[in-house]
């Protein structure tokens, strides 16, 4: 859970807060957030509040990149301490639904009953 | 204009050419721009640029250079898919690549003056294979079994075979195309993730509803192609518009909140009013197809007008929503510690 204080002041563990906030960004087509879908690979927060997010998409032809970038910007914009946000798309390793999706996502998508 | 409305004419054959200009000129440019953005390589933008120039040339009446540019744009889009296949080999990318090859076929037929059913079939090939490839990709979210992939290949294979047969003999090819369309529609209705996501809410439900409505029209198209073969007249109108309006435009309406940010870089947040132009599109098309089935000029014209209204409304609503979102976004942007707005890059 993200506390209101975590939004107002840079917390001691900013990466955890960014990961939590990214749970609010859904893949619009699937209705499941990008963290549980296994699309977010890494989050780094610099000492000055700059955020670097490494993520993948389900395929290199996926047009969702700019949409998700906007959603991430909106989401992290709720904080007062985030500065520069860099979203870098990486293609290796390729997204694998079997290994990358969390059990929560698999449950929502009918993989697990 | 083709509905018999007293509209001013831009160029002699423009109304007759609206099919390839919409499918390749408008949708083709948007689709190739979408792929170029996704690929993130500068040369990829040559495809939408060439397609846009080809469309402009065709609109200005330079049919031959325009046609050639559209053929080249299809080749460039195919090259994008070859690049993606080298990056990540996958069946769904190959299916979309086959769609790009169908673009080349359609543009070449248009250039050679073979308009009518063969060209329309290949235009449909481009859009149907593009959408089906995308849906096959997204069906990975639902743990697709091997048998389901085999069924997809079977339906897509029949459709592709129909496209090829249409070249020497449209009368034999058209029913095969219809069987392929029906098979693909049945596959999508059975395996697409939209069946699950339509039970959610907001934008996800909206997109799923547009998809499922599109699949119903694809099935209707399959039945019409099988029943009427290569005949022209009323059934020709139904054959084309069940695919290009019912299936394709429904996809465009559903995906606009994702496509527009991708190609124009502006936000189009989901609004409930979007359901209105979707409803008008489908009611209009139902009216039009009823007109086709009963040879009623009144119904056909009323349906056609509703279809045009839905597209105009879609453009207006999207523009207003996007403008408002951009304004709110710039108002709501706070200053960062360094004095600028939060910056994002991909």
XYZ file of C-alpha atoms in Angstrom:
459
model
C 0.000 0.000 0.000
C 1.191 3.526 -0.806
C 0.859 5.937 2.092
C 0.006 9.590 1.438
C 3.287 10.524 3.121
C 5.125 8.460 0.497
C 3.624 10.704 -2.175
C 4.455 13.959 -0.445
C 8.003 13.217 0.687
C 10.619 10.994 -0.837
C 10.480 7.781 1.218
C 13.577 5.868 2.331
C 12.719 3.097 -0.149
C 11.507 5.022 -3.244
C 11.791 1.988 -5.562
C 9.158 0.136 -3.508
C 6.791 3.096 -3.791
C 7.303 3.327 -7.562
C 6.647 -0.412 -7.927
C 3.468 -0.010 -5.871
C 2.326 2.963 -7.969
C 2.944 1.030 -11.186
C 0.346 -1.483 -9.992
C -2.174 1.261 -10.858
C -1.190 1.245 -14.550
C -3.324 -1.256 -16.436
C -2.858 -2.756 -19.864
C -6.096 -1.322 -21.312
C -6.735 -4.341 -23.494
C -6.394 -6.879 -20.702
C -7.508 -4.900 -17.653
C -4.604 -6.180 -15.547
C -1.771 -3.978 -14.298
C 1.619 -3.963 -16.020
C 3.476 -5.216 -12.925
C 1.346 -8.358 -12.534
C 1.557 -8.950 -16.279
C 5.328 -9.099 -15.858
C 6.021 -6.221 -18.231
C 8.071 -4.127 -15.774
C 11.619 -5.418 -15.535
C 13.418 -2.878 -13.346
C 12.909 0.330 -11.408
C 15.694 2.628 -10.292
C 15.319 5.929 -8.448
C 18.268 8.308 -8.395
C 19.231 10.492 -5.430
C 17.586 13.510 -7.097
C 14.266 11.686 -7.699
C 14.925 10.724 -11.323
C 13.148 7.455 -12.138
C 14.372 4.907 -14.646
C 11.921 2.151 -15.602
C 12.967 -0.771 -17.759
C 10.021 -2.608 -19.235
C 9.050 -4.800 -22.122
C 5.908 -5.189 -24.229
C 4.336 -8.437 -25.320
C 5.705 -8.037 -28.854
C 7.840 -5.515 -30.806
C 4.766 -4.693 -32.931
C 2.758 -3.682 -29.855
C 1.567 -0.070 -30.222
C 0.936 0.369 -26.486
C 4.300 1.989 -25.661
C 3.244 5.668 -25.899
C -0.085 4.975 -24.118
C 1.595 3.194 -21.215
C 4.275 5.888 -21.042
C 1.533 8.510 -20.561
C -0.195 6.396 -17.931
C 3.095 5.932 -16.047
C 3.743 9.675 -16.204
C 0.243 10.406 -14.873
C 0.649 7.840 -12.135
C 4.067 8.990 -10.943
C 2.864 12.588 -11.261
C 0.881 11.979 -8.072
C 4.100 12.212 -6.111
C 5.882 15.450 -5.310
C 9.409 14.061 -5.435
C 9.686 12.341 -8.819
C 11.767 14.304 -11.328
C 12.875 12.899 -14.659
C 11.009 9.745 -15.730
C 12.681 7.522 -18.285
C 10.794 4.525 -19.634
C 13.087 2.274 -21.615
C 11.597 -0.568 -23.651
C 13.734 -3.690 -23.849
C 13.134 -6.775 -25.994
C 15.444 -9.285 -24.381
C 14.492 -11.511 -22.792
C 11.194 -11.709 -24.666
C 8.022 -11.561 -22.561
C 6.855 -15.033 -21.588
C 3.349 -15.254 -20.075
C 4.103 -18.561 -18.352
C 7.087 -17.279 -16.400
C 6.539 -13.504 -16.270
C 2.939 -13.163 -15.099
C 2.238 -13.285 -11.375
C -0.237 -15.750 -9.914
C -2.650 -12.860 -9.380
C -2.647 -12.082 -13.121
C -2.911 -15.774 -14.007
C -5.890 -16.095 -11.694
C -7.605 -13.097 -13.280
C -6.976 -14.478 -16.759
C -8.160 -17.982 -15.970
C -4.814 -19.809 -15.894
C -5.329 -20.722 -12.246
C -8.720 -21.460 -10.741
C -21.504 10.717 -52.697
C -22.147 7.075 -53.563
C -25.249 7.215 -51.365
C -26.710 9.695 -53.856
C -26.297 12.718 -51.620
C -25.741 16.066 -53.322
C -22.169 16.571 -52.150
C -19.512 18.499 -54.116
C -17.131 16.239 -56.043
C -13.368 16.596 -55.563
C -12.188 14.388 -58.396
C -13.914 12.215 -60.971
C -13.203 8.737 -59.617
C -12.681 9.685 -55.980
C -15.964 8.214 -54.748
C -15.191 4.968 -56.579
C -11.668 4.890 -55.160
C -12.747 5.490 -51.568
C -12.143 1.806 -50.728
C -8.384 1.656 -51.432
C -7.929 5.232 -50.219
C -9.581 4.402 -46.888
C -7.992 0.952 -46.492
C -4.454 1.780 -47.654
C -4.382 5.565 -47.595
C -5.913 6.147 -44.198
C -5.794 2.840 -42.258
C -2.619 1.662 -43.983
C -0.797 4.867 -43.092
C -2.008 4.681 -39.480
C -1.098 0.989 -39.152
C 2.371 1.447 -40.652
C 2.965 4.498 -38.465
C 1.935 2.424 -35.449
C 4.467 -0.272 -36.413
C 7.202 2.295 -37.054
C 6.618 3.847 -33.619
C 6.711 0.398 -32.021
C 9.906 -0.599 -33.888
C 11.695 2.578 -32.752
C 13.944 2.639 -35.824
C 14.045 5.683 -38.058
C 13.893 3.810 -41.363
C 10.543 2.305 -40.308
C 8.902 5.710 -40.791
C 9.552 5.397 -44.537
C 6.473 3.114 -44.726
C 3.869 5.609 -43.420
C 5.615 8.472 -45.208
C 5.477 6.667 -48.564
C 1.918 5.586 -47.939
C 0.885 9.138 -47.043
C 2.569 10.538 -50.164
C 0.958 7.837 -52.315
C -2.453 8.725 -50.935
C -1.887 12.429 -51.507
C -0.757 11.805 -55.082
C -3.832 9.630 -55.721
C -6.133 12.286 -54.261
C -4.569 14.870 -56.562
C -5.247 12.663 -59.554
C -1.718 11.310 -60.135
C -2.943 7.737 -60.199
C 0.194 6.008 -61.508
C 2.814 7.596 -59.170
C 0.294 7.322 -56.335
C -0.277 3.625 -57.037
C 3.457 2.924 -57.217
C 4.074 4.723 -53.933
C 1.378 2.605 -52.280
C 2.993 -0.581 -53.634
C 6.370 0.569 -52.241
C 4.740 1.426 -48.892
C 3.439 -2.164 -48.707
C 6.964 -3.463 -49.385
C 8.357 -1.219 -46.625
C 5.706 -2.417 -44.156
C 6.605 -6.009 -45.047
C 10.252 -5.120 -44.338
C 9.245 -3.893 -40.858
C 7.685 -7.282 -40.125
C 10.765 -9.099 -41.450
C 12.857 -6.997 -39.035
C 10.494 -7.839 -36.149
C 10.605 -11.546 -37.077
C 14.397 -11.399 -36.877
C 14.072 -9.708 -33.484
C 11.450 -12.100 -32.096
C 10.258 -14.903 -34.405
C 6.560 -15.558 -33.777
C 3.532 -16.896 -35.639
C 1.441 -13.791 -34.924
C 4.106 -11.532 -36.484
C 4.194 -13.760 -39.566
C 0.399 -13.454 -39.876
C 0.628 -9.646 -39.711
C 3.475 -9.812 -42.250
C 1.203 -11.835 -44.552
C -1.285 -8.975 -44.185
C 1.385 -6.542 -45.386
C 2.025 -8.789 -48.410
C -1.724 -8.639 -49.137
C -1.378 -4.811 -49.082
C 1.217 -5.101 -51.883
C -1.175 -7.344 -53.831
C -4.104 -4.934 -53.391
C -2.066 -1.878 -54.387
C -0.623 -3.699 -57.403
C -4.111 -4.729 -58.545
C -5.299 -1.139 -58.160
C -2.290 0.136 -60.092
C -2.960 -2.385 -62.854
C -6.547 -1.182 -63.107
C -8.080 -4.375 -61.686
C -10.450 -2.682 -59.264
C -13.606 -4.370 -58.049
C -13.780 -7.669 -56.230
C -10.200 -9.012 -56.617
C -8.685 -5.772 -55.298
C -11.309 -5.492 -52.529
C -10.534 -9.076 -51.513
C -6.827 -8.301 -51.148
C -7.583 -5.085 -49.279
C -9.662 -7.197 -46.903
C -6.721 -9.603 -46.735
C -4.444 -6.834 -45.508
C -6.775 -5.641 -42.756
C -8.182 -9.017 -41.667
C -4.747 -10.644 -41.374
C -3.365 -7.585 -39.556
C -6.150 -7.626 -36.963
C -6.159 -11.442 -36.625
C -2.370 -11.445 -36.107
C -2.771 -8.897 -33.328
C -5.545 -10.920 -31.689
C -3.508 -14.121 -31.936
C -0.718 -12.301 -30.129
C -3.028 -11.142 -27.350
C -4.563 -14.589 -26.999
C -1.275 -15.596 -25.335
C -2.766 -14.058 -22.196
C -5.289 -16.898 -22.143
C -2.885 -19.866 -22.287
C -3.644 -20.908 -25.840
C -3.417 -24.646 -26.496
C -1.632 -26.108 -29.524
C -4.949 -27.317 -30.968
C -6.239 -23.720 -30.906
C -3.173 -22.549 -32.832
C -3.733 -25.312 -35.388
C -7.351 -24.210 -35.807
C -6.205 -20.618 -36.312
C -3.714 -21.684 -38.966
C -6.416 -23.729 -40.679
C -8.856 -20.788 -40.858
C -6.134 -18.319 -41.895
C -4.864 -20.845 -44.449
C -8.321 -21.197 -46.049
C -8.635 -17.409 -46.141
C -5.189 -17.037 -47.747
C -5.992 -19.773 -50.269
C -9.190 -17.918 -51.164
C -7.182 -14.735 -51.790
C -4.883 -16.583 -54.186
C -7.722 -18.342 -56.030
C -9.525 -15.010 -56.470
C -6.730 -13.857 -58.796
C -7.392 -16.353 -61.602
C -11.066 -17.040 -60.794
C -13.043 -14.776 -58.447
C -16.144 -16.998 -58.703
C -14.268 -19.934 -57.192
C -12.173 -17.819 -54.819
C -14.921 -15.719 -53.187
C -16.718 -18.587 -51.375
C -13.329 -19.885 -50.147
C -12.564 -16.405 -48.826
C -15.974 -16.505 -47.118
C -15.208 -19.854 -45.473
C -11.904 -18.449 -44.220
C -13.598 -15.346 -42.827
C -16.228 -17.451 -41.063
C -13.532 -19.715 -39.637
C -11.498 -16.756 -38.364
C -14.619 -15.158 -36.843
C -15.477 -18.418 -35.056
C -11.901 -18.722 -33.780
C -11.863 -15.148 -32.496
C -15.252 -15.572 -30.816
C -14.019 -18.743 -29.105
C -10.429 -17.890 -28.122
C -10.057 -14.106 -27.955
C -9.349 -12.554 -24.577
C -12.245 -10.125 -25.240
C -14.698 -12.808 -24.107
C -13.222 -12.470 -20.647
C -12.440 -8.741 -20.632
C -15.957 -7.742 -21.706
C -16.979 -8.637 -18.151
C -14.646 -5.977 -16.702
C -15.338 -2.229 -16.824
C -14.206 1.090 -18.297
C -11.924 1.172 -21.312
C -11.217 -2.572 -21.182
C -14.919 -3.430 -21.418
C -15.407 -0.837 -24.163
C -12.568 -2.279 -26.252
C -13.836 -5.827 -25.745
C -17.384 -4.894 -26.793
C -16.054 -3.286 -29.993
C -14.028 -6.418 -30.702
C -16.916 -8.833 -30.143
C -19.256 -6.741 -32.315
C -16.546 -6.769 -34.988
C -16.336 -10.575 -34.829
C -20.104 -10.825 -35.346
C -19.739 -8.717 -38.502
C -16.796 -10.823 -39.676
C -19.019 -13.907 -39.370
C -21.754 -12.083 -41.293
C -19.172 -11.223 -43.957
C -18.103 -14.867 -44.188
C -21.683 -16.024 -44.721
C -22.332 -13.288 -47.321
C -19.150 -14.120 -49.267
C -20.006 -17.829 -49.211
C -23.610 -17.268 -50.253
C -23.147 -14.620 -52.945
C -19.749 -15.569 -54.359
C -18.235 -13.012 -56.714
C -21.518 -11.337 -57.659
C -21.827 -7.553 -57.672
C -24.912 -5.431 -56.891
C -26.549 -5.423 -53.454
C -24.528 -8.334 -52.094
C -21.270 -6.606 -53.115
C -22.126 -3.682 -50.848
C -22.793 -6.090 -47.975
C -19.657 -8.163 -48.709
C -17.425 -5.107 -48.462
C -19.001 -3.086 -45.690
C -19.499 -5.945 -43.224
C -15.690 -6.266 -43.315
C -14.493 -2.677 -43.730
C -17.070 -0.981 -41.511
C -18.405 -3.774 -39.271
C -15.121 -5.501 -38.514
C -12.377 -2.962 -39.229
C -14.041 0.315 -38.180
C -15.285 -1.310 -34.977
C -11.634 -2.189 -34.203
C -10.578 1.394 -34.985
C -13.263 2.861 -32.700
C -12.347 0.444 -29.928
C -8.616 1.027 -30.143
C -8.587 4.802 -30.732
C -7.657 5.538 -27.071
C -4.505 3.464 -27.675
C -3.819 4.180 -31.362
C -4.072 7.982 -31.190
C -1.469 8.390 -28.397
C 0.764 6.029 -30.350
C 0.628 7.817 -33.696
C -0.061 11.419 -32.673
C 1.438 11.532 -29.196
C -1.708 12.996 -27.610
C -3.846 11.406 -24.911
C -7.386 10.216 -25.643
C -8.737 9.103 -22.264
C -11.739 6.799 -22.237
C -15.143 8.480 -21.982
C -18.578 6.846 -21.830
C -19.737 8.956 -24.790
C -17.604 6.702 -27.043
C -20.376 4.115 -26.867
C -22.596 6.490 -28.855
C -20.627 6.468 -32.114
C -20.078 2.722 -31.751
C -23.837 2.162 -31.391
C -24.605 4.412 -34.397
C -22.015 2.550 -36.495
C -23.550 -0.852 -35.806
C -27.193 0.238 -36.059
C -26.335 2.019 -39.311
C -24.595 -1.023 -40.741
C -27.442 -3.315 -39.715
C -29.863 -0.972 -41.504
C -27.604 -0.865 -44.562
C -27.230 -4.648 -44.745
C -31.007 -5.066 -44.324
C -31.304 -2.676 -47.267
C -28.878 -4.856 -49.239
C -30.817 -8.016 -48.344
C -34.214 -6.590 -49.299
C -32.989 -4.413 -52.204
C -34.342 -1.358 -50.388
C -32.704 1.858 -51.529
C -34.237 3.728 -48.573
C -32.771 1.412 -45.942
C -29.421 1.257 -47.736
C -29.194 5.035 -47.904
C -30.366 5.555 -44.292
C -27.809 3.002 -43.075
C -25.055 4.616 -45.128
C -25.836 8.043 -43.706
C -25.754 6.642 -40.161
C -22.371 5.068 -40.925
C -21.029 8.417 -42.082
C -22.513 10.155 -39.029
C -20.812 7.624 -36.748
C -17.407 8.243 -38.344
C -17.825 12.032 -38.198
C -18.963 11.820 -34.576
C -15.987 9.590 -33.761
C -13.580 12.151 -35.242
C -15.250 15.080 -33.434
C -15.515 13.316 -30.048
C -11.908 12.070 -30.276
C -10.633 15.549 -31.166
C -12.575 17.213 -28.320
C -11.549 14.578 -25.750
C -7.937 14.800 -26.809
C -7.869 18.616 -26.748
C -9.441 18.704 -23.274
C -7.042 16.060 -21.984
C -4.050 17.966 -23.344
C -5.298 21.195 -21.733
C -5.930 19.502 -18.366
C -2.578 17.791 -18.569
C -0.684 21.027 -19.164
C -2.661 22.755 -16.364
C -2.075 19.909 -13.935
C 1.629 19.596 -14.587
C 3.598 20.588 -11.555
C 7.124 21.957 -11.551
C 9.801 19.541 -10.629
C 12.670 20.327 -8.304
C 14.755 21.412 -11.276
C 12.085 23.890 -12.344
C 10.801 22.013 -15.393
C 7.913 19.688 -15.996
C 8.422 15.961 -15.350
C 10.092 14.582 -18.437
C 9.503 11.152 -19.873
C 11.239 9.353 -22.678
C 10.925 5.955 -24.257
